[in-house]
C-alpha positions as a printed NumPy array, in Angstrom:
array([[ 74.173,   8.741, -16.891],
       [ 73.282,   6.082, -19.516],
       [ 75.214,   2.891, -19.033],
       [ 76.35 ,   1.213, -22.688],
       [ 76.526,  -2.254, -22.835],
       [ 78.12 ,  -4.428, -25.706],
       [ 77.273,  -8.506, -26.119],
       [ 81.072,  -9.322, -24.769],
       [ 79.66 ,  -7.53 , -21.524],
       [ 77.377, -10.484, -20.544],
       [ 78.982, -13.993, -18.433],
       [ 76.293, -16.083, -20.876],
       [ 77.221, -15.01 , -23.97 ],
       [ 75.476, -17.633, -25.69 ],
       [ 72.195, -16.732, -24.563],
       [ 72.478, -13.585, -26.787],
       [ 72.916, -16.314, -29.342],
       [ 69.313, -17.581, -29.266],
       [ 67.017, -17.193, -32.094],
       [ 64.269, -15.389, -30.117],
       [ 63.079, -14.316, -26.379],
       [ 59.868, -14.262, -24.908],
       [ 58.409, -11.16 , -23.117],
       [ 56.115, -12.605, -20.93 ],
       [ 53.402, -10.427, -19.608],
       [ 50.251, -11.008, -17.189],
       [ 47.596,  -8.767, -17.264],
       [ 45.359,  -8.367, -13.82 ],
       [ 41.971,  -8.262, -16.376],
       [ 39.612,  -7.302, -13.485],
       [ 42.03 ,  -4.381, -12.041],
       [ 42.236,  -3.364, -15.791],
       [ 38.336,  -3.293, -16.416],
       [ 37.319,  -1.386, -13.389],
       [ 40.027,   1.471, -13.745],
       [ 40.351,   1.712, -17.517],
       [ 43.261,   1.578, -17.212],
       [ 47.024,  -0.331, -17.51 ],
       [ 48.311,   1.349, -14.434],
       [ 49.343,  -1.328, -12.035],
       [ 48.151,  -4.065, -14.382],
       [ 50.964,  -5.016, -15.669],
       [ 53.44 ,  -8.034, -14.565],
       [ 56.419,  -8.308, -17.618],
       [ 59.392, -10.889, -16.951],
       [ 61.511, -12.108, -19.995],
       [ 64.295, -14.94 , -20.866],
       [ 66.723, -12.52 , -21.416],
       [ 70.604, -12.213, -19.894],
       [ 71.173,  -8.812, -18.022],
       [ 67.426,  -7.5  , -18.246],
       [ 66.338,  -5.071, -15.351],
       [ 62.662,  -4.498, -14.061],
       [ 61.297,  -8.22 , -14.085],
       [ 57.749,  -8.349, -12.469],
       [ 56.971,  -5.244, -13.401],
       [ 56.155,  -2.647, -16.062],
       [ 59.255,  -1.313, -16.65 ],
       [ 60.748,  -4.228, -18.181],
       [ 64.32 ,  -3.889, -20.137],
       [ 65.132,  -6.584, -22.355],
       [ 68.223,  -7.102, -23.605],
       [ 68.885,  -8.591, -27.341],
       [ 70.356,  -7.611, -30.478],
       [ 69.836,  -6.743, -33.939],
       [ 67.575,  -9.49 , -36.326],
       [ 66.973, -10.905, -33.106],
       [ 62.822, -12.41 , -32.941],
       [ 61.205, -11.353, -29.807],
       [ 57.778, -12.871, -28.827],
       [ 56.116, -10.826, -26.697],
       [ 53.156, -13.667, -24.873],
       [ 50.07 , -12.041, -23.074],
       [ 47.671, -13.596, -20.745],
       [ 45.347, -12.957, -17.893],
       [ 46.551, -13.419, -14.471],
       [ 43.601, -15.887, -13.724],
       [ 43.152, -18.801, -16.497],
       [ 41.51 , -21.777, -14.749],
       [ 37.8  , -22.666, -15.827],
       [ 35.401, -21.065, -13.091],
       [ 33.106, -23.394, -11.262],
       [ 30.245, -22.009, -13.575],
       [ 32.042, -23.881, -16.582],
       [ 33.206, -20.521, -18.372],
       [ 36.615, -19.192, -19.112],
       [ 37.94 , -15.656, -17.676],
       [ 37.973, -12.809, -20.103],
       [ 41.262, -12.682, -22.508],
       [ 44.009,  -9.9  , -23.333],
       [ 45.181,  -9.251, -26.634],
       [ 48.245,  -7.564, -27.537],
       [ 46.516,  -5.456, -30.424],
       [ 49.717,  -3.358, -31.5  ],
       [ 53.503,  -2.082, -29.987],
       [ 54.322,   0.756, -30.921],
       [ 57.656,   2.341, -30.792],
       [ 58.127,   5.752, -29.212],
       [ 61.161,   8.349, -30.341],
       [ 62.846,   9.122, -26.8  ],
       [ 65.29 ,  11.035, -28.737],
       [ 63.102,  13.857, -29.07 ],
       [ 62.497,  14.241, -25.19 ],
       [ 58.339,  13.314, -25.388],
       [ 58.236,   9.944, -25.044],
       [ 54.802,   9.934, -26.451],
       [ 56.084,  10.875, -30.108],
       [ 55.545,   7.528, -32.094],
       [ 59.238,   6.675, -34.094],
       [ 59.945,   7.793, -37.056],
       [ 62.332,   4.824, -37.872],
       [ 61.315,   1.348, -37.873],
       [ 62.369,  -0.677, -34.983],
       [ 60.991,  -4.144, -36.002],
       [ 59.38 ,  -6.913, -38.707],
       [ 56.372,  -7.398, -37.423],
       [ 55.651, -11.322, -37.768],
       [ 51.781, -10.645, -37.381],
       [ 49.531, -11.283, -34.111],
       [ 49.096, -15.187, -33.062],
       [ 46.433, -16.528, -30.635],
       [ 44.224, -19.533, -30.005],
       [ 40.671, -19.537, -30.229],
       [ 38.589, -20.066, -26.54 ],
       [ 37.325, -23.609, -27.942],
       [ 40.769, -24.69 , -28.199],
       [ 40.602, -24.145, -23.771],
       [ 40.948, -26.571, -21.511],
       [ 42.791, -27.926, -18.087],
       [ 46.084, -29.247, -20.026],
       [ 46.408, -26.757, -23.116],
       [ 47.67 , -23.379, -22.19 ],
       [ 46.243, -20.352, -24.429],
       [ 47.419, -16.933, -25.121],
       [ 48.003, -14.467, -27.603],
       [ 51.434, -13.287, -28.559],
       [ 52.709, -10.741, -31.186],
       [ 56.139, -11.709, -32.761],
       [ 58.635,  -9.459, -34.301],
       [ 62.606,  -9.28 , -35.326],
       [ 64.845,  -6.639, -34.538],
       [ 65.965,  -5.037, -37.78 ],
       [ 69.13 ,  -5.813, -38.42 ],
       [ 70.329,  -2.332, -39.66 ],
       [ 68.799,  -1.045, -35.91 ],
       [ 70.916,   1.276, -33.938],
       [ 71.658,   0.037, -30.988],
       [ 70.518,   1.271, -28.143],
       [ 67.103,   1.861, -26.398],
       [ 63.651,   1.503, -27.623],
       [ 60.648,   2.226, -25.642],
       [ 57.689,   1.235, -26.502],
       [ 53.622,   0.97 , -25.32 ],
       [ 51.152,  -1.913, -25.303],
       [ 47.823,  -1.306, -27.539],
       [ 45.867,  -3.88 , -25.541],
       [ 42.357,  -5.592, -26.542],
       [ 40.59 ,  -6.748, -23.258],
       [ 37.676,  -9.121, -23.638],
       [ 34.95 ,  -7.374, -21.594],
       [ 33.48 ,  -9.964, -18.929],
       [ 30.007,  -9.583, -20.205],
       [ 29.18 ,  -9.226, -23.949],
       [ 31.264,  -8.529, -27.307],
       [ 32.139,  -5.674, -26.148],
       [ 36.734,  -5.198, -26.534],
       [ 38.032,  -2.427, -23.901],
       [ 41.075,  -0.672, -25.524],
       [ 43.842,   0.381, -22.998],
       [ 47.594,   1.785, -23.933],
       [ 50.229,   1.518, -21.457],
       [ 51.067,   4.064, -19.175],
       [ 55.04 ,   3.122, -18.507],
       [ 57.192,   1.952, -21.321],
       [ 58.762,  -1.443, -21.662],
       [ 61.586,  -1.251, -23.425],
       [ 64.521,  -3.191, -25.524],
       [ 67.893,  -2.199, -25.379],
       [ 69.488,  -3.19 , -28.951],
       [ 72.984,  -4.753, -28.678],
       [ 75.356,  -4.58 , -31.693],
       [ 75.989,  -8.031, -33.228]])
């Protein structure tokens, strides 16, 4: 059974007030490299009131329609090694919004969830002990969005430890938001 939630359902009602929320996630880069893969990589908490999976990948986040969400990505390690260099970066390359509605949750939707605000990131120059860098991709709930759930998957560009080479990994379990009518 799917539970339905409205904004007068929440204590902290004026946290479904705020402007935007952060979807935090940490990316274990090495674990990630040496499987190919997302599985297990993944450690998502967010700012919202009434979300359900923090620490892992099955994060819900809870907001409502025109609401900006920044979703922030780093690696799990980001000090400077003793060798002077910097640990390889993730980059949220794309989300993409799958149509649960049809039953395959790996059908891309056909109606658009979000504005996306573009990708933002600092370059590795900008590094150092007492200036924390990431990437982040920003986007606002349309305002005209159903609400309701919306999976969706990570397109994720890992810096490769050695070389210019990017590794290009999806996620394999789907974050999702759950859209509250305003």
């Amino acid at each position: 059974m799917t539970q339905t939630y409205a904004a007068t359902d929440f204590a902290d009602r004026g946290q479904l007030n705020s402007v935007q929320l952060n979807v935090v996630t940490l990316v274990d880069m090495e674990r990630a490299a040496a499987t190919k893969s997302l599985d297990g990589c993944l450690y998502m908490m967010d700012n919202s009131v009434g979300g359900v999976g923090q620490g892992g990948d099955h994060l819900e986040t809870i907001c409502k329609q025109g609401q900006v969400i920044n979703w922030i990505i780093r690696p799990i390690d980001m000090h400077r090694r003793p060798d002077g260099t910097w640990p390889p970066m993730p980059k949220i390359n794309n989300i993409v919004f799958l149509d649960i509605e049809k039953g395959d949750e790996d059908d891309v939707a056909e109606r658009r969830i979000m504005t996306e605000l573009k990708v933002y990131g600092a370059p590795d120059r900008m590094r150092d002990q007492y200036t924390a860098v990431y990437y982040y991709w920003a986007g606002a709930v349309m305002s005209d969005a159903r609400p309701g759930l919306y999976r969706y998957r990570f397109v994720l560009e890992l810096e490769k430890e050695h070389g210019t080479d990017k590794l290009y990994l999806n996620s394999v379990h789907y974050p999702a938001l759950r859209v509250l009518p305003v």
